[in-house]
Amino acid sequence: MLRHGDAVPRGTPGYPNDDRPLTEDGIKKLTESAKGIASLADNFDAIVSSPLVRALETAKITAESAGYGNDIDTTEYMVPGNPMRSLFNFLRDYNDKVKLLLVGHEPHLGYLASYLLGIEEHVIEFKKGGMCRIDISGFPPKKHGVLIWHLTQKQLTALGK
């Protein structure tokens, strides 16, 4: 799971419905950290992103760095406020994928990560550009997942150097 990079501040005129793009600095930082992501993940079988611009831009930068050549799928279920049950139902179509990258927003990703680990409270947090790997049995998970790593954008950047 990957949280989008630094975006234009909330409330900036010209961006309705909180659909804000990444800043120039956000793109630069994400491009650097994506090299670390590529070194950890090698590639992905599928990428699913929130349709909001900042998340989709994050997914595209990461996909390019990882050499991912397929389409990036989008779903409203990755936008905060949508029920986890709906997201899990959507993600059932990806149960044959071993390496699935989900790109989205806080607090939604934090709740999702916590839930996958068997924790009903929001205890996992993602800083902008932060990422984690959780191994699970499928969607919906039949048992608790295992947290393999959880890294900040700075740590991912260091891995890519």
Coordinates of C-alpha atoms in Angstrom, one line a residue:
M1 CA 0.0 0.0 0.0
L2 CA 1.3 3.4 -1.0
R3 CA 0.0 6.9 0.1
H4 CA 0.1 9.6 -2.5
G5 CA 3.0 12.1 -2.5
D6 CA 2.9 15.8 -1.5
A7 CA 0.0 17.5 -3.1
V8 CA -1.3 21.1 -3.6
P9 CA -2.7 22.2 -0.2
R10 CA -6.3 21.4 0.6
G11 CA -8.6 24.4 -0.1
T12 CA -6.5 25.8 -2.9
P13 CA -8.8 27.5 -5.4
G14 CA -9.2 25.8 -8.7
Y15 CA -9.3 22.2 -7.4
P16 CA -13.0 21.1 -6.8
N17 CA -13.9 18.1 -4.8
D18 CA -10.5 17.9 -3.1
D19 CA -9.0 16.6 -6.4
R20 CA -5.6 18.1 -6.1
P21 CA -2.4 17.2 -8.1
L22 CA 1.0 16.6 -6.8
T23 CA 3.3 19.6 -6.3
E24 CA 6.5 19.9 -8.3
D25 CA 8.4 19.0 -5.1
G26 CA 6.0 16.1 -4.5
I27 CA 6.7 14.7 -8.0
K28 CA 10.5 15.1 -7.5
K29 CA 10.4 13.3 -4.1
L30 CA 8.2 10.6 -5.4
T31 CA 10.4 10.0 -8.5
E32 CA 13.3 9.5 -6.1
S33 CA 11.5 7.3 -3.7
A34 CA 10.0 5.2 -6.5
K35 CA 13.5 3.9 -7.2
G36 CA 13.5 2.4 -3.7
I37 CA 10.0 1.0 -4.3
A38 CA 11.2 -0.6 -7.5
S39 CA 14.2 -2.2 -5.6
L40 CA 11.9 -3.7 -3.0
A41 CA 9.0 -4.8 -5.1
D42 CA 10.8 -5.5 -8.4
N43 CA 7.5 -5.2 -10.3
F44 CA 3.8 -5.5 -9.7
D45 CA 1.1 -7.9 -11.0
A46 CA -1.5 -5.1 -10.8
I47 CA -1.9 -1.6 -9.6
V48 CA -5.1 -0.2 -8.2
S49 CA -5.4 3.5 -7.4
S50 CA -7.9 6.0 -6.1
P51 CA -9.1 8.0 -9.1
L52 CA -8.1 11.3 -7.4
V53 CA -5.4 13.1 -9.4
R54 CA -2.7 13.0 -6.6
A55 CA -3.1 9.2 -6.1
L56 CA -3.2 8.5 -9.8
E57 CA -0.1 10.6 -10.5
T58 CA 1.7 8.7 -7.6
A59 CA 0.6 5.3 -9.2
K60 CA 1.9 6.4 -12.6
I61 CA 5.3 7.5 -11.3
T62 CA 5.7 4.3 -9.3
A63 CA 4.6 2.1 -12.2
E64 CA 7.1 3.7 -14.5
S65 CA 10.0 3.3 -12.1
A66 CA 9.1 -0.3 -11.4
G67 CA 8.8 -1.2 -15.2
Y68 CA 5.0 -1.9 -14.9
G69 CA 3.6 -2.0 -18.4
N70 CA -0.1 -2.7 -17.8
D71 CA -3.0 -0.4 -17.2
I72 CA -3.5 1.2 -13.7
D73 CA -7.0 0.3 -12.5
T74 CA -8.9 2.9 -10.5
T75 CA -11.8 2.6 -8.1
E76 CA -13.8 5.0 -6.0
Y77 CA -13.5 2.4 -3.2
M78 CA -9.9 3.6 -2.7
V79 CA -11.3 7.1 -1.8
P80 CA -11.7 7.7 2.0
G81 CA -15.3 7.3 3.2
N82 CA -16.1 4.2 1.2
P83 CA -16.8 1.0 3.2
M84 CA -14.0 -1.6 3.4
R85 CA -16.5 -4.3 2.5
S86 CA -17.0 -2.7 -0.9
L87 CA -13.3 -2.4 -1.4
F88 CA -12.8 -6.1 -0.5
N89 CA -15.6 -7.1 -2.9
F90 CA -13.9 -5.1 -5.7
L91 CA -10.5 -6.6 -4.9
R92 CA -11.7 -10.2 -5.2
D93 CA -11.0 -9.9 -8.9
Y94 CA -7.3 -9.5 -8.0
N95 CA -7.0 -12.6 -5.8
D96 CA -4.9 -14.3 -8.5
K97 CA -2.3 -11.4 -8.3
V98 CA 0.7 -12.0 -6.0
K99 CA 2.0 -8.4 -6.0
L100 CA -0.9 -6.0 -5.8
L101 CA -0.1 -2.3 -5.2
L102 CA -2.9 -0.2 -3.8
V103 CA -2.4 3.6 -4.0
G104 CA -4.6 5.9 -2.0
H105 CA -5.1 8.3 0.9
E106 CA -5.1 8.6 4.7
P107 CA -7.0 7.7 6.8
H108 CA -8.4 5.1 4.4
L109 CA -5.1 3.3 3.9
G110 CA -4.3 3.3 7.6
Y111 CA -7.7 1.7 8.4
L112 CA -7.2 -0.9 5.6
A113 CA -3.7 -1.8 6.8
S114 CA -4.8 -2.1 10.4
Y115 CA -7.8 -4.2 9.4
L116 CA -5.6 -6.5 7.3
L117 CA -3.4 -7.1 10.4
G118 CA -6.4 -8.0 12.5
I119 CA -6.6 -4.7 14.4
E120 CA -10.0 -3.0 14.5
E121 CA -8.6 0.4 15.4
H122 CA -6.7 2.8 13.1
V123 CA -3.1 2.2 14.4
I124 CA -1.1 2.1 11.1
E125 CA -0.5 5.6 9.7
F126 CA 1.0 6.5 6.3
K127 CA 3.0 9.7 5.8
K128 CA 2.8 11.2 2.3
G129 CA 4.8 8.9 0.0
G130 CA 5.0 6.2 2.7
M131 CA 4.4 2.5 1.8
C132 CA 4.0 -0.8 3.5
R133 CA 3.9 -4.5 2.5
I134 CA 1.4 -6.8 4.1
D135 CA 1.2 -10.4 3.0
I136 CA -2.4 -11.7 3.0
S137 CA -4.3 -14.8 1.9
G138 CA -6.7 -12.9 -0.5
F139 CA -9.7 -10.6 -0.4
P140 CA -11.4 -10.7 1.9
P141 CA -8.6 -12.1 4.0
K142 CA -9.3 -15.5 5.6
K143 CA -6.7 -14.8 8.4
H144 CA -4.7 -11.9 9.6
G145 CA -2.0 -10.5 7.3
V146 CA 1.7 -10.2 8.2
L147 CA 3.4 -6.8 8.1
I148 CA 6.7 -7.3 6.2
W149 CA 7.8 -3.6 6.2
H150 CA 6.4 -0.1 6.6
L151 CA 8.7 2.7 5.3
T152 CA 8.6 6.5 5.0
Q153 CA 9.3 8.3 1.7
K154 CA 12.7 9.2 3.0
Q155 CA 13.6 5.6 3.8
L156 CA 12.4 4.5 0.3
T157 CA 14.5 7.2 -1.3
A158 CA 17.6 6.0 0.7
L159 CA 16.9 2.5 -0.6
G160 CA 16.9 3.7 -4.2
K161 CA 20.3 5.3 -4.0

